Coordinates of C-alpha atoms in Angstrom, one line a residue:
M1 CA 13.4 115.0 63.9
Q2 CA 16.2 115.7 65.8
E3 CA 16.3 111.7 67.4
K4 CA 16.0 111.0 63.4
N5 CA 18.8 113.0 62.5
E6 CA 21.0 111.5 65.1
Y7 CA 20.0 108.1 64.2
V8 CA 20.8 108.3 60.9
L9 CA 24.3 109.9 61.3
S10 CA 24.8 107.7 64.0
K11 CA 23.9 104.5 61.8
Q12 CA 26.2 105.7 59.0
L13 CA 29.1 106.0 61.6
L14 CA 28.7 102.6 62.9
R15 CA 28.8 101.2 59.3
S16 CA 32.1 103.2 58.6
S17 CA 33.7 102.6 61.5
A18 CA 32.6 99.0 61.5
S19 CA 34.2 98.2 58.0
I20 CA 37.5 99.8 59.2
G21 CA 38.2 96.7 61.5
A22 CA 36.8 94.3 58.8
N23 CA 39.1 95.3 56.2
I24 CA 42.2 95.8 58.5
T25 CA 41.5 92.0 60.0
E26 CA 40.8 90.9 56.5
G27 CA 44.4 92.8 55.5
Q28 CA 46.1 90.8 58.1
Y29 CA 45.5 87.5 56.0
A30 CA 45.9 89.0 52.4
Q31 CA 47.3 87.0 50.0
S32 CA 49.8 89.5 48.6
G33 CA 51.6 93.1 48.9
P34 CA 48.7 94.1 46.5
D35 CA 45.9 92.6 48.4
F36 CA 47.2 93.7 51.5
H37 CA 47.6 97.3 50.4
T38 CA 44.1 97.3 48.7
K39 CA 42.4 96.4 51.9
M40 CA 44.5 99.1 53.9
S41 CA 43.6 101.6 51.5
I42 CA 40.0 100.6 51.8
A43 CA 40.3 100.8 55.7
K44 CA 42.1 104.3 55.6
K45 CA 39.0 105.7 53.1
E46 CA 36.4 104.6 55.8
A47 CA 38.3 105.9 58.7
A48 CA 38.4 108.8 56.6
E49 CA 34.5 108.8 56.2
S50 CA 33.8 107.8 60.0
L51 CA 36.2 111.1 61.3
Y52 CA 33.8 113.1 58.4
W53 CA 30.4 111.5 60.5
I54 CA 32.1 112.0 63.8
R55 CA 32.6 115.9 62.9
L56 CA 29.4 116.3 61.4
L57 CA 27.8 115.1 64.6
M58 CA 29.9 117.6 66.8
S59 CA 29.4 120.1 64.9
S60 CA 25.6 119.7 64.1
G61 CA 25.1 119.6 68.3
L62 CA 23.1 116.6 68.3
V63 CA 25.6 114.9 70.3
P64 CA 27.7 117.3 72.5
K65 CA 31.3 117.9 71.8
E66 CA 32.9 116.6 74.9
R67 CA 31.2 113.2 74.5
I68 CA 32.8 112.4 71.2
A69 CA 35.8 114.6 72.0
D70 CA 38.2 111.1 72.5
L71 CA 36.5 109.9 69.9
H72 CA 37.9 112.3 67.3
D73 CA 41.2 112.2 68.3
D74 CA 41.0 108.4 68.4
C75 CA 40.0 108.7 64.8
E76 CA 42.1 111.0 63.4
E77 CA 45.1 109.1 64.8
L78 CA 44.2 105.8 62.9
V79 CA 43.9 107.8 59.8
K80 CA 47.4 109.0 60.3
M81 CA 48.0 105.4 61.1
L82 CA 46.4 104.2 58.2
V83 CA 48.0 106.6 56.0
S84 CA 51.4 105.5 56.7
I85 CA 50.9 102.1 56.2
C86 CA 49.3 102.3 52.7
K87 CA 52.5 104.5 51.8
P88 CA 55.0 102.5 49.6
P89 CA 56.7 100.0 49.7
Y90 CA 53.3 98.2 51.1
N91 CA 54.2 94.9 49.9
R92 CA 57.6 94.6 51.8
N93 CA 56.2 93.1 54.8
F94 CA 52.7 92.6 54.0
G95 CA 50.0 91.7 56.8
T96 CA 52.2 92.2 59.5
F97 CA 51.9 95.4 61.9

């Protein structure tokens, strides 16, 4: 049962984290400021979801905290960066980082 729970949580984490990169990449080729903002907002939501799954894995004891502590910290930083990117005026220099 524990392996199945770990698999389900890991699968959710993989799905949400893969979506972050996909949306950031799409945002780099946005056709407009609002399009860029939409893609970055989706990436921000997916990063927040990934952080949730990481925290759940940590608190469940399925994965040792030490094993994913760096991943947690990196994801937290990514959420902060995406929150900053999504603040207006988002269309001034869309597609550039």
